[in-house]
Coordinates of C-alpha atoms in Angstrom, one line a residue:
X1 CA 18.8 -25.2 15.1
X2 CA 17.4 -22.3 14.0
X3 CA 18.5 -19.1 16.0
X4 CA 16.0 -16.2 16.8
X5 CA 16.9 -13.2 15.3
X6 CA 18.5 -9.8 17.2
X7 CA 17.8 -6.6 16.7
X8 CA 21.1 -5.5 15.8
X9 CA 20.8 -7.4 12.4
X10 CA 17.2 -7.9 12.0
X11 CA 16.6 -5.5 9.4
X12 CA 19.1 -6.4 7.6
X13 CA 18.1 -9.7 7.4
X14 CA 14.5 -9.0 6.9
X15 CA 15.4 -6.8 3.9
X16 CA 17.8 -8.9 2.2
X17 CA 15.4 -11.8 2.4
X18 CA 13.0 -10.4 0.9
X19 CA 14.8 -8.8 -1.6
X20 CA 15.9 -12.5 -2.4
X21 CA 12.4 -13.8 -2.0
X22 CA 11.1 -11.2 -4.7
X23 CA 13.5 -11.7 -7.1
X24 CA 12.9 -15.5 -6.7
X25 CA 9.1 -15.2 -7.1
X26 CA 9.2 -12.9 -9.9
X27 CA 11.5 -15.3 -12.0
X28 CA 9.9 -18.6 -10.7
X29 CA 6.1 -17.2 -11.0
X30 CA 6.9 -15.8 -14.7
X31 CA 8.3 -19.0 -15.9
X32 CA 5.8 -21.0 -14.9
X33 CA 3.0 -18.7 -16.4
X34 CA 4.6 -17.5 -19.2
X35 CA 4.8 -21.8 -19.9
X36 CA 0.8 -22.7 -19.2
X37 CA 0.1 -19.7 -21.3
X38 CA 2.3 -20.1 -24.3
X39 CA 0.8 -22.5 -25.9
X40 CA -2.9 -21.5 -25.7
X41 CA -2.0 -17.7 -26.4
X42 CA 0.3 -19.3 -29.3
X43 CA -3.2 -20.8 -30.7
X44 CA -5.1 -17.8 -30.7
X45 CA -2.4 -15.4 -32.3
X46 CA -2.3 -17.9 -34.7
X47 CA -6.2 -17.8 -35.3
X48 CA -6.7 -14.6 -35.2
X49 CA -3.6 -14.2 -37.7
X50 CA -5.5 -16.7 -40.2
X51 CA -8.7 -15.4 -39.6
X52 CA -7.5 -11.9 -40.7
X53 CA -6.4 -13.1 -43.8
X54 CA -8.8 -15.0 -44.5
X55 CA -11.7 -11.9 -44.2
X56 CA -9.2 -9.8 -46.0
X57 CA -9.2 -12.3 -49.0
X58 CA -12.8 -12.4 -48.9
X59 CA -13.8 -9.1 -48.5
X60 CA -15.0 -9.4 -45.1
X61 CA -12.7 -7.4 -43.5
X62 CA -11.6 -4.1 -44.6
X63 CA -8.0 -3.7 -44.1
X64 CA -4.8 -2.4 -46.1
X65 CA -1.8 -4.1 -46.3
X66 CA 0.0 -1.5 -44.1
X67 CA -2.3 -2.5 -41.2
X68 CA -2.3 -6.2 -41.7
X69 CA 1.8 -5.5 -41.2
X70 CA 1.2 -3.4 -38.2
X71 CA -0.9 -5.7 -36.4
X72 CA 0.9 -8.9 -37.2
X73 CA 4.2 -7.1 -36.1
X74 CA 2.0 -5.9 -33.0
X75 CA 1.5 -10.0 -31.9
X76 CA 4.9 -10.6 -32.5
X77 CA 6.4 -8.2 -30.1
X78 CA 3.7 -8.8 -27.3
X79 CA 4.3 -12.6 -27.7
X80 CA 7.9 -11.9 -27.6
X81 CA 8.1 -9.7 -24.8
X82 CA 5.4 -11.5 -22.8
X83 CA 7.0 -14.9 -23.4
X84 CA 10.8 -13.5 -23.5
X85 CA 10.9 -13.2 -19.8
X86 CA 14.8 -14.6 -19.8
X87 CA 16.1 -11.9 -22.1
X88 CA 14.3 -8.9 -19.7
X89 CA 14.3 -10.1 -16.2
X90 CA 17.6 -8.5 -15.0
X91 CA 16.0 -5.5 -16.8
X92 CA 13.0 -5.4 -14.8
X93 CA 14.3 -5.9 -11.5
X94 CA 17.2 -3.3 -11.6
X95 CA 14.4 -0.5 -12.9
X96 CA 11.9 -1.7 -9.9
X97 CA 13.7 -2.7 -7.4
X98 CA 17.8 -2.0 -7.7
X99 CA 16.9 1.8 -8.8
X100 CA 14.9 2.4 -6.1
X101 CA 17.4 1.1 -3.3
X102 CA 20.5 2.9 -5.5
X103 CA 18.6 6.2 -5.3
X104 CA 17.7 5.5 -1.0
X105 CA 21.5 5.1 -1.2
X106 CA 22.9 8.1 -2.9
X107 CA 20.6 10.4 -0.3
X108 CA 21.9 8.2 2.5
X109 CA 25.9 8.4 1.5
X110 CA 25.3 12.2 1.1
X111 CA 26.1 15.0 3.1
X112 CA 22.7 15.9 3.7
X113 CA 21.9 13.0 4.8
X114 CA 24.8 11.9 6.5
X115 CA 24.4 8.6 9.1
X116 CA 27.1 7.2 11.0
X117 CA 26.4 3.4 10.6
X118 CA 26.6 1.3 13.2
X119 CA 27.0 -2.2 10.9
X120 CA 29.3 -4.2 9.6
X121 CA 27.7 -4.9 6.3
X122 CA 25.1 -3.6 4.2
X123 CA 24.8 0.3 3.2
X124 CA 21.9 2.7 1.9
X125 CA 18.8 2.8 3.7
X126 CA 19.0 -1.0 5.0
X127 CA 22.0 -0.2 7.0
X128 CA 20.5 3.6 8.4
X129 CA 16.9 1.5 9.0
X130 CA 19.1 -0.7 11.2
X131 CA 21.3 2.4 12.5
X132 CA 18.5 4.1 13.9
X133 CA 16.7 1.3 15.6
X134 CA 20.1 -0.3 17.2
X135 CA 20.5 3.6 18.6
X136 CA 16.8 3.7 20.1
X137 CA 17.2 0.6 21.3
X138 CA 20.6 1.2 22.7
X139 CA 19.5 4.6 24.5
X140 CA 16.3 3.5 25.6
X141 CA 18.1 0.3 27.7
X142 CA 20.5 3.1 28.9
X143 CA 17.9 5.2 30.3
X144 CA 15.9 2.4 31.9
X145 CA 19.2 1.4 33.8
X146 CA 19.1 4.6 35.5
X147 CA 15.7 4.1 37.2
X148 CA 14.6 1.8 40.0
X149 CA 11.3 0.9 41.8
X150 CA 11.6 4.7 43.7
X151 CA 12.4 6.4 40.2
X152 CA 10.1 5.3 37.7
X153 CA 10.7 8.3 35.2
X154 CA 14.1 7.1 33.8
X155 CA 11.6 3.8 33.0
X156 CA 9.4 6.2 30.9
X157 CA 11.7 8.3 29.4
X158 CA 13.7 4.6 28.2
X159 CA 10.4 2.9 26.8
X160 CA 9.6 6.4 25.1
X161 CA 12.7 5.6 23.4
X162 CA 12.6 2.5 22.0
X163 CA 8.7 2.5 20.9
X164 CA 9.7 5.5 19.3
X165 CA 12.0 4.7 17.0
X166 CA 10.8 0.8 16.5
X167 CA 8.1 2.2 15.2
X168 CA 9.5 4.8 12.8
X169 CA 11.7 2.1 11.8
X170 CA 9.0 -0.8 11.7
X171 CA 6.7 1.9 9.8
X172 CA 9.2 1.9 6.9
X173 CA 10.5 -1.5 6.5
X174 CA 6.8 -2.2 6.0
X175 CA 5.8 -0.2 3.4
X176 CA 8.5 -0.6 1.8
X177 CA 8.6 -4.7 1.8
X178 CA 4.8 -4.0 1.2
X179 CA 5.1 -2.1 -2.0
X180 CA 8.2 -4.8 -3.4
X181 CA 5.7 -7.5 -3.0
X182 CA 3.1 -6.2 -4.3
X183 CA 5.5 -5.0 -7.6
X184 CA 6.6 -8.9 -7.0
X185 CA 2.7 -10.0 -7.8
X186 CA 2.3 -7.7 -10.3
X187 CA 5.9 -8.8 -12.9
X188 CA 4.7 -12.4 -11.7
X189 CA 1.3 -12.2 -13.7
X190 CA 2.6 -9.9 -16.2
X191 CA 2.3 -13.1 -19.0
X192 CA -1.1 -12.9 -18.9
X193 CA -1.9 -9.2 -18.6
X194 CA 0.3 -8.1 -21.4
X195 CA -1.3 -10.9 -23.6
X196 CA -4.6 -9.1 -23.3
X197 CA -3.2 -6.7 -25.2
X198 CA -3.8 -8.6 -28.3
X199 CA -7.1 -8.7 -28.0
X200 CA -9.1 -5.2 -28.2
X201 CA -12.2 -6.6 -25.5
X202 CA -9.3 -7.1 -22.7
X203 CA -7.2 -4.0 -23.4
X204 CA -8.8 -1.9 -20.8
X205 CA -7.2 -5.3 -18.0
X206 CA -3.6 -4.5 -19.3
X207 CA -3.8 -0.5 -18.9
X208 CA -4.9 -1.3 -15.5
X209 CA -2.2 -3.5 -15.2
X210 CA 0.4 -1.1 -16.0
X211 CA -1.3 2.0 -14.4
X212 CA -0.3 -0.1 -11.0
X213 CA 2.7 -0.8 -11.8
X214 CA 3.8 2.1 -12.7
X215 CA 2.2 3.7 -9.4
X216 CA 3.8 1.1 -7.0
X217 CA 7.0 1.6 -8.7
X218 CA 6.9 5.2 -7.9
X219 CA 5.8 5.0 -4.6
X220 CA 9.1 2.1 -3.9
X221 CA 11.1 5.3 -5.5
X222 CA 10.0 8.0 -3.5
X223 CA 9.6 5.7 -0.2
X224 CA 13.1 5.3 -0.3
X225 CA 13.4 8.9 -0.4
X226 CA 10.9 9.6 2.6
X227 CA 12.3 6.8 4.3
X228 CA 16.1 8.5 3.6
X229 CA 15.1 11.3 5.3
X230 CA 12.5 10.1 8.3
X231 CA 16.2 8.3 9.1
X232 CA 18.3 11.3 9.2
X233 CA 15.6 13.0 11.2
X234 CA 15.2 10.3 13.8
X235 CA 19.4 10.0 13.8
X236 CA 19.6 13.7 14.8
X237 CA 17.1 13.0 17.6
X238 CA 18.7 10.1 19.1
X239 CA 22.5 9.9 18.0
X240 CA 23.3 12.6 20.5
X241 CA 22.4 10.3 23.2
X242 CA 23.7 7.5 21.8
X243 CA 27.3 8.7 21.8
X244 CA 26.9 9.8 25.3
X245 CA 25.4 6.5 26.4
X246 CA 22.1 8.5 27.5
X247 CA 24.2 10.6 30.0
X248 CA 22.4 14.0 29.4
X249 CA 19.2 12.7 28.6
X250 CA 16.1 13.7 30.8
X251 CA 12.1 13.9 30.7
X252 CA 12.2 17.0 28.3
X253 CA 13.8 14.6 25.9
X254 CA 10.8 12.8 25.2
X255 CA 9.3 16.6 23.4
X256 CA 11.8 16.1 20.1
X257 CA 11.5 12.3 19.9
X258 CA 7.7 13.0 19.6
X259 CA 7.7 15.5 17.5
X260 CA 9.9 13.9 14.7
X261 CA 8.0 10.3 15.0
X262 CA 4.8 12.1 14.7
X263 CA 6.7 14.0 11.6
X264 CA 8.1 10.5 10.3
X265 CA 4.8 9.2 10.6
X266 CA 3.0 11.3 8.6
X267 CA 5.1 11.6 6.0
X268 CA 5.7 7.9 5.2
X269 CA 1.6 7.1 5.5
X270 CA 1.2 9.6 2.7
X271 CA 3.6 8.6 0.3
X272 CA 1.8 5.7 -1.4
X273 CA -1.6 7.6 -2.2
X274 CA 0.7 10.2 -3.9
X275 CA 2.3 7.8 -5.7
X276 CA -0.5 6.0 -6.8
X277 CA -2.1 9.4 -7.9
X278 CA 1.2 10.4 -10.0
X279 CA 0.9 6.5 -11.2
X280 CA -2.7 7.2 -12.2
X281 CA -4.0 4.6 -10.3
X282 CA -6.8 5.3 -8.3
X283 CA -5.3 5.5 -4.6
X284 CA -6.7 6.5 -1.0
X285 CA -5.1 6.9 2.4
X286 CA -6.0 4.5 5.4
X287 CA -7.2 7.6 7.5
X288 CA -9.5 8.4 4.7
X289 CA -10.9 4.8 4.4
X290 CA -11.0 4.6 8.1
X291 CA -12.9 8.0 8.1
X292 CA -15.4 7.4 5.3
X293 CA -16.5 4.2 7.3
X294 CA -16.7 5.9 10.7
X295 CA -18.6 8.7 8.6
X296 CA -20.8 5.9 7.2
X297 CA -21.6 4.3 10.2
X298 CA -22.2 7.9 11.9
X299 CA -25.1 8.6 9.0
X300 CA -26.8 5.2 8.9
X301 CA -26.8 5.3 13.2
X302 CA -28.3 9.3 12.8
X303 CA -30.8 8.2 10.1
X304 CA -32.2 5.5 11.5
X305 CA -33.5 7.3 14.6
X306 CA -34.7 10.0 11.8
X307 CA -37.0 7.5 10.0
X308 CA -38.3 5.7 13.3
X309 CA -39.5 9.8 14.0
X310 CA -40.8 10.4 10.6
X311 CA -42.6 7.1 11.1
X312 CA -43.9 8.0 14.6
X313 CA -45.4 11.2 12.7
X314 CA -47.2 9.7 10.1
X315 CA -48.6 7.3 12.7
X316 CA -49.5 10.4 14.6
X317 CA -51.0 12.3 12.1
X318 CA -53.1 9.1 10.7
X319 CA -54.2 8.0 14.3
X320 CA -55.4 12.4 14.0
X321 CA -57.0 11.6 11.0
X322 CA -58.7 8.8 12.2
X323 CA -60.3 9.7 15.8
X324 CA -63.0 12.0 14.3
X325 CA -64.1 9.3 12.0
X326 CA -64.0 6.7 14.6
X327 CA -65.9 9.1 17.1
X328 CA -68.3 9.9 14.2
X329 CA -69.0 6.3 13.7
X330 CA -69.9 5.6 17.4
X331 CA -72.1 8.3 17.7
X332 CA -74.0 6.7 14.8
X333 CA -74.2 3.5 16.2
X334 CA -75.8 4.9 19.5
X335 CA -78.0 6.8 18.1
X336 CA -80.0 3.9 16.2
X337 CA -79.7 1.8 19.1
X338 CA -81.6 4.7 21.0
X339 CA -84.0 4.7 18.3
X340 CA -84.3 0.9 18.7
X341 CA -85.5 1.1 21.4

């Protein structure tokens, strides 16, 4: 039987398993792409390898000796390295992953950013992530003990609490697991993006490929760092109460706990565009996607209503246009029927 999960250890366990479910898919997913590529990209090194000699011995292709060297020595590093994966995997995932978390760490176990943790096992910024939500849970129960059906204010002051820092926390973990999966996807294909290296028409795919790599790696980096200190922020929020067991807390409380989610917030929501600029990739906030659509949607429901007007004004100034004519035309009419007669 499975048993549901507590907050106390949640994130904890939520990390660690995807940690372990990362490292997993990365070795897994390469291995079995680097296998149903090997021997197709194997054929066309090969061809291209032949053909190259064969246009050089012809006189078809122009090429020294001193190229022909560079480029077959070219293949056989890209096949090697994209092909290789046993001989760099532990490489890869201490530079993307383990560096990221070691550096979180260092400005956790710091004096600057010293946390009091509240668990048993794990350290870094797992163990604060946790820390922080077990004391905004913790304090938010103790405040809602204190109120009753007459006193509904300790009620508010305890649910400020606890969404407060659940979502500071919850706001981190996600990015975070968000960026390692997304790194995750990206080593995973890496057989056949570095393959299209080889071939000058498909060079453009693998600078793409690594332009997002690098910019997600950076932005796992410097998420740890935001994330390091969003914790110590929210710790010297809450931790006061905590060790008090909510005793001196009132409604005025609620101002600070604000003030650093709202601070927490922002900061963490802006690291991954920044990254991705750094990176070179070509990133963009939520809140600027979300704007551009509203902005979008707020010209074509103003221009619409324009060109029905401009519409009604040609209409107008044709049916103008036309009233003399038609006028002229009936006068015409009547007088031959007069005439008729």
């Amino acid at each position: 039987m499975i048993e549901p999960p507590s907050y106390s250890t949640f994130i904890l366990s939520l990390m660690s398993k995807i940690d372990l479910v990362t490292e997993s898919f990365i070795s897994n997913g390469y291995h079995a792409l680097a296998r149903y590529l090997e021997l197709p990209v194997a054929l066309a090194c090969t061809l291209l390898i032949v053909l190259l000699g064969y246009g050089m011995l012809t006189g078809i292709i122009e090429m020294s000796i001193k190229t022909f060297n560079e480029t077959l020595f070219s293949i056989g590093a890209v096949y090697t390295f994209a092909f290789g994966w046993a001989n760099f995997n532990d490489y890869f995932i201490a530079l993307f992953f383990k560096g990221a978390d070691e550096l979180s760490s260092v400005l956790i176990n710091g004096n600057l950013f010293e946390i009091p943790l509240l668990t048993k096992t794990g350290a870094g910024l797992k163990a604060a992530l946790q820390t922080v939500l077990i004391e905004a849970v913790k304090v938010g129960g103790w405040a809602m003990a204190k109120g009753g059906l007459t006193d509904l204010i300790p009620f508010i002051i305890g649910l400020s609490f606890i969404i407060g820092g659940s979502i500071v926390v919850s706001l981190a973990c996600i990015e975070i697991i968000v960026v390692k999966l997304y790194l995750a996807m990206l080593l995973a294909v890496g057989p056949f993006f570095i393959s299209c290296y080889l071939f000058p028409q498909a060079k453009a795919q693998f600078a793409g490929w690594l332009t997002q790599l690098k910019g997600f790696a950076l932005a796992l980096i410097l998420l740890g760092v935001a994330s390091s200190l969003c914790m110590y922020l929210m710790h010297w929020v809450v931790g006061g109460y905590f060790i008090d067991r909510a005793v001196g807390i009132t409604l005025y409380s609620i101002v600070p706990l604000i003030i650093a989610s709202l601070l927490c917030i922002l900061l963490l929501t802006g690291i991954i565009p920044i990254a991705k600029q750094i990176g070179g990739a070509q990133g963009s906030s939520g809140w600027g996607a979300v704007g551009g659509a509203i902005a979008g949607l707020g010209a074509g429901m103003i221009s619409t209503p324009m060109k029905g007007i401009k519409s009604m004004q040609a209409i107008s100034h044709l049916s103008k246009s036309i009233t003399p004519m038609s006028q002229q035309t009936f006068s015409n009419i009547r007088s031959q029927l007069q005439r008729g007669r």
